[in-house]
């Protein structure tokens, strides 16, 4: 019923439709996120937008230091590191499929997806989407990639298989150092890729293997 100073009238029925607003995040692949890195600084070009990805956890243990959580996920396109401050005891198990919603950041050249507080800090950052499954097959590393920084950057966060590495100076007695240390390798007669010991890695304190890996 419409009423004003001149009287009132009963209008025709009106349909009111309520439309939900679009979500504040954009669903993307991991490769799309990796495409948001500045070619020169490798920092993300957008550190405020919310992104949502779905991937499989590939790391076997929490790789973060102290109380912080750090793990890796892959989808069919690429891999990515996930930072979860204060959640060292809540890192999802390897093989699980998870949905993640957060913002991009960078830590010493490592591209990270992190929670965007306060809305998605605990409620929406990590959502379990599927049970444990076999891990994606690792990529066979091509020696030619060592001279291609762009190719190496694209492999960040992915499972990669090296064949033919030998640990330099391995004598059967040497052991890997603590978190943050590296061990030099040789690969097919040339300098190889240093083996890094991450926080939480079971390499620390283990004997350096002798022979080809």
Short mmCIF file of C-alpha atoms in Angstrom, two decimals:
data_model
loop_
_atom_site.label_atom_id
_atom_site.label_comp_id
_atom_site.label_asym_id
_atom_site.label_seq_id
_atom_site.Cartn_x
_atom_site.Cartn_y
_atom_site.Cartn_z
CA UNK A 1 0.00 0.00 0.00
CA UNK A 2 1.41 3.39 -1.04
CA UNK A 3 0.30 6.42 0.99
CA UNK A 4 1.11 10.15 0.60
CA UNK A 5 -0.51 13.61 1.04
CA UNK A 6 -2.88 12.97 -1.86
CA UNK A 7 -4.24 9.68 -0.59
CA UNK A 8 -3.34 6.05 -0.80
CA UNK A 9 -3.45 3.24 -3.32
CA UNK A 10 -2.81 -0.46 -3.29
CA UNK A 11 -0.02 -1.24 -5.71
CA UNK A 12 0.49 -4.37 -7.75
CA UNK A 13 2.46 -7.14 -6.02
CA UNK A 14 6.23 -6.57 -6.09
CA UNK A 15 8.78 -9.37 -5.94
CA UNK A 16 11.72 -8.68 -3.67
CA UNK A 17 14.82 -10.72 -4.47
CA UNK A 18 17.72 -10.83 -2.02
CA UNK A 19 21.05 -11.55 -3.68
CA UNK A 20 23.99 -12.69 -1.60
CA UNK A 21 27.09 -10.50 -2.09
CA UNK A 22 30.02 -12.13 -3.87
CA UNK A 23 32.63 -13.73 -1.55
CA UNK A 24 35.58 -11.53 -0.62
CA UNK A 25 38.04 -14.05 -2.07
CA UNK A 26 38.83 -15.22 -5.59
CA UNK A 27 39.24 -18.93 -6.34
CA UNK A 28 42.51 -19.51 -8.24
CA UNK A 29 45.08 -22.18 -9.03
CA UNK A 30 48.50 -22.15 -7.42
CA UNK A 31 50.06 -21.37 -10.80
CA UNK A 32 47.94 -18.22 -10.99
CA UNK A 33 49.27 -17.14 -7.59
CA UNK A 34 52.84 -17.78 -8.66
CA UNK A 35 52.17 -15.54 -11.65
CA UNK A 36 51.66 -12.64 -9.22
CA UNK A 37 55.36 -12.47 -8.34
CA UNK A 38 57.37 -9.48 -9.50
CA UNK A 39 60.02 -10.72 -11.94
CA UNK A 40 62.73 -8.60 -10.34
CA UNK A 41 62.05 -8.76 -6.61
CA UNK A 42 59.99 -12.04 -6.62
CA UNK A 43 57.73 -10.36 -4.07
CA UNK A 44 53.97 -10.70 -4.69
CA UNK A 45 52.48 -7.81 -6.63
CA UNK A 46 49.30 -7.97 -4.53
CA UNK A 47 49.57 -8.57 -0.77
CA UNK A 48 46.06 -7.48 0.22
CA UNK A 49 43.64 -9.47 -1.96
CA UNK A 50 42.11 -12.67 -0.59
CA UNK A 51 42.76 -15.84 -2.59
CA UNK A 52 41.33 -19.33 -2.21
CA UNK A 53 43.13 -22.47 -3.38
CA UNK A 54 42.65 -26.21 -2.93
CA UNK A 55 45.66 -28.49 -2.80
CA UNK A 56 47.22 -31.58 -1.30
CA UNK A 57 49.63 -31.37 1.63
CA UNK A 58 53.03 -32.71 0.52
CA UNK A 59 55.32 -31.94 3.49
CA UNK A 60 55.73 -34.72 6.06
CA UNK A 61 56.10 -32.57 9.20
CA UNK A 62 55.73 -29.00 10.41
CA UNK A 63 58.64 -27.08 8.88
CA UNK A 64 58.05 -23.88 10.85
CA UNK A 65 60.18 -22.61 13.69
CA UNK A 66 58.91 -22.39 17.27
CA UNK A 67 55.12 -22.22 17.50
CA UNK A 68 54.63 -21.31 13.84
CA UNK A 69 53.27 -23.69 11.24
CA UNK A 70 54.83 -24.05 7.78
CA UNK A 71 53.86 -26.67 5.21
CA UNK A 72 53.63 -27.16 1.47
CA UNK A 73 50.71 -27.94 -0.82
CA UNK A 74 50.40 -28.82 -4.51
CA UNK A 75 47.54 -28.76 -6.97
CA UNK A 76 47.66 -29.94 -10.58
CA UNK A 77 49.45 -26.74 -11.64
CA UNK A 78 52.18 -25.87 -9.09
CA UNK A 79 53.25 -25.88 -5.43
CA UNK A 80 53.15 -23.28 -2.67
CA UNK A 81 54.38 -22.76 0.89
CA UNK A 82 51.75 -22.11 3.56
CA UNK A 83 52.52 -20.02 6.66
CA UNK A 84 50.27 -20.49 9.71
CA UNK A 85 51.52 -18.41 12.66
CA UNK A 86 50.98 -19.98 16.08
CA UNK A 87 49.69 -23.24 14.63
CA UNK A 88 52.66 -25.60 14.88
CA UNK A 89 50.39 -28.22 16.47
CA UNK A 90 47.67 -27.91 13.83
CA UNK A 91 49.57 -28.43 10.60
CA UNK A 92 47.55 -30.89 8.45
CA UNK A 93 48.95 -34.33 7.72
CA UNK A 94 50.70 -35.16 4.49
CA UNK A 95 48.34 -36.41 1.78
CA UNK A 96 45.26 -34.54 3.01
CA UNK A 97 43.43 -32.24 0.60
CA UNK A 98 42.84 -28.80 2.10
CA UNK A 99 41.17 -25.57 1.10
CA UNK A 100 43.11 -22.44 2.03
CA UNK A 101 41.98 -18.80 2.04
CA UNK A 102 44.43 -16.00 2.71
CA UNK A 103 46.79 -13.36 1.37
CA UNK A 104 50.20 -13.58 -0.27
CA UNK A 105 53.44 -12.55 1.36
CA UNK A 106 57.15 -13.23 0.98
CA UNK A 107 59.87 -14.45 3.34
CA UNK A 108 63.43 -14.29 2.01
CA UNK A 109 62.24 -15.01 -1.52
CA UNK A 110 59.80 -17.76 -0.51
CA UNK A 111 56.25 -17.05 -1.70
CA UNK A 112 53.74 -17.77 1.07
CA UNK A 113 50.00 -17.88 1.56
CA UNK A 114 49.10 -16.71 5.06
CA UNK A 115 45.94 -16.04 7.11
CA UNK A 116 44.28 -12.65 6.74
CA UNK A 117 43.17 -11.71 10.27
CA UNK A 118 40.76 -11.36 11.77
CA UNK A 119 38.04 -12.84 9.55
CA UNK A 120 39.85 -15.89 8.21
CA UNK A 121 42.51 -16.45 10.84
CA UNK A 122 41.17 -19.66 12.33
CA UNK A 123 37.70 -20.11 10.89
CA UNK A 124 38.45 -20.21 7.17
CA UNK A 125 42.20 -20.39 6.63
CA UNK A 126 42.55 -24.19 6.52
CA UNK A 127 39.49 -26.31 5.75
CA UNK A 128 39.81 -30.07 5.31
CA UNK A 129 38.33 -31.08 1.94
CA UNK A 130 39.41 -34.68 1.47
CA UNK A 131 41.08 -37.72 3.07
CA UNK A 132 44.68 -38.75 2.69
CA UNK A 133 45.65 -39.73 -0.84
CA UNK A 134 48.89 -40.82 -2.57
CA UNK A 135 51.17 -37.85 -3.14
CA UNK A 136 51.59 -36.36 -6.62
CA UNK A 137 54.42 -37.88 -8.61
CA UNK A 138 57.58 -35.76 -8.28
CA UNK A 139 59.02 -33.98 -11.30
CA UNK A 140 62.26 -35.41 -12.68
CA UNK A 141 64.82 -32.61 -12.37
CA UNK A 142 66.52 -31.59 -15.63
CA UNK A 143 70.16 -30.41 -15.24
CA UNK A 144 69.48 -27.63 -17.74
CA UNK A 145 67.14 -26.00 -15.20
CA UNK A 146 70.10 -25.03 -12.98
CA UNK A 147 70.87 -22.18 -15.37
CA UNK A 148 67.28 -20.98 -15.63
CA UNK A 149 66.19 -18.87 -12.59
CA UNK A 150 62.62 -18.57 -13.86
CA UNK A 151 62.31 -22.34 -14.19
CA UNK A 152 63.76 -22.89 -10.72
CA UNK A 153 61.33 -20.36 -9.24
CA UNK A 154 58.42 -22.23 -10.82
CA UNK A 155 59.52 -25.41 -9.02
CA UNK A 156 59.32 -23.77 -5.57
CA UNK A 157 56.97 -25.76 -3.36
CA UNK A 158 56.85 -28.81 -5.67
CA UNK A 159 58.08 -32.33 -5.18
CA UNK A 160 61.20 -32.84 -7.34
CA UNK A 161 63.32 -35.97 -7.83
CA UNK A 162 67.09 -35.73 -8.31
CA UNK A 163 69.01 -38.74 -9.62
CA UNK A 164 72.78 -39.08 -9.48
CA UNK A 165 73.61 -36.69 -6.62
CA UNK A 166 76.59 -37.43 -4.36
CA UNK A 167 77.31 -35.60 -1.12
CA UNK A 168 80.67 -33.83 -1.25
CA UNK A 169 83.10 -34.99 1.43
CA UNK A 170 80.92 -37.82 2.69
CA UNK A 171 83.16 -40.30 4.50
CA UNK A 172 80.67 -42.40 6.43
CA UNK A 173 81.24 -40.42 9.65
CA UNK A 174 80.01 -36.91 8.79
CA UNK A 175 76.50 -35.93 9.89
CA UNK A 176 74.07 -33.28 8.69
CA UNK A 177 73.99 -30.08 10.74
CA UNK A 178 71.17 -28.33 12.52
CA UNK A 179 68.26 -26.42 10.98
CA UNK A 180 69.41 -23.79 8.51
CA UNK A 181 72.59 -25.62 7.50
CA UNK A 182 73.33 -27.04 4.06
CA UNK A 183 75.53 -29.77 2.62
CA UNK A 184 77.22 -29.41 -0.79
CA UNK A 185 76.68 -32.04 -3.46
CA UNK A 186 78.12 -33.05 -6.81
CA UNK A 187 75.93 -33.93 -9.73
CA UNK A 188 77.23 -35.69 -12.83
CA UNK A 189 80.70 -34.23 -12.42
CA UNK A 190 79.59 -30.66 -11.69
CA UNK A 191 78.46 -28.69 -8.67
CA UNK A 192 75.05 -29.90 -7.56
CA UNK A 193 72.26 -28.49 -5.46
CA UNK A 194 73.02 -27.99 -1.72
CA UNK A 195 70.91 -30.14 0.57
CA UNK A 196 69.21 -27.84 3.06
CA UNK A 197 68.23 -28.90 6.57
CA UNK A 198 64.90 -27.27 7.44
CA UNK A 199 63.42 -26.78 10.88
CA UNK A 200 61.76 -30.04 11.89
CA UNK A 201 63.67 -32.02 9.28
CA UNK A 202 64.77 -35.53 10.22
CA UNK A 203 68.06 -34.95 8.34
CA UNK A 204 69.59 -33.11 11.28
CA UNK A 205 72.10 -35.36 13.03
CA UNK A 206 71.80 -38.17 10.47
CA UNK A 207 74.91 -39.52 8.76
CA UNK A 208 75.64 -38.03 5.37
CA UNK A 209 75.18 -40.88 2.87
CA UNK A 210 78.14 -42.15 0.86
CA UNK A 211 77.62 -42.88 -2.82
CA UNK A 212 75.10 -41.84 -5.41
CA UNK A 213 71.64 -40.77 -4.27
#
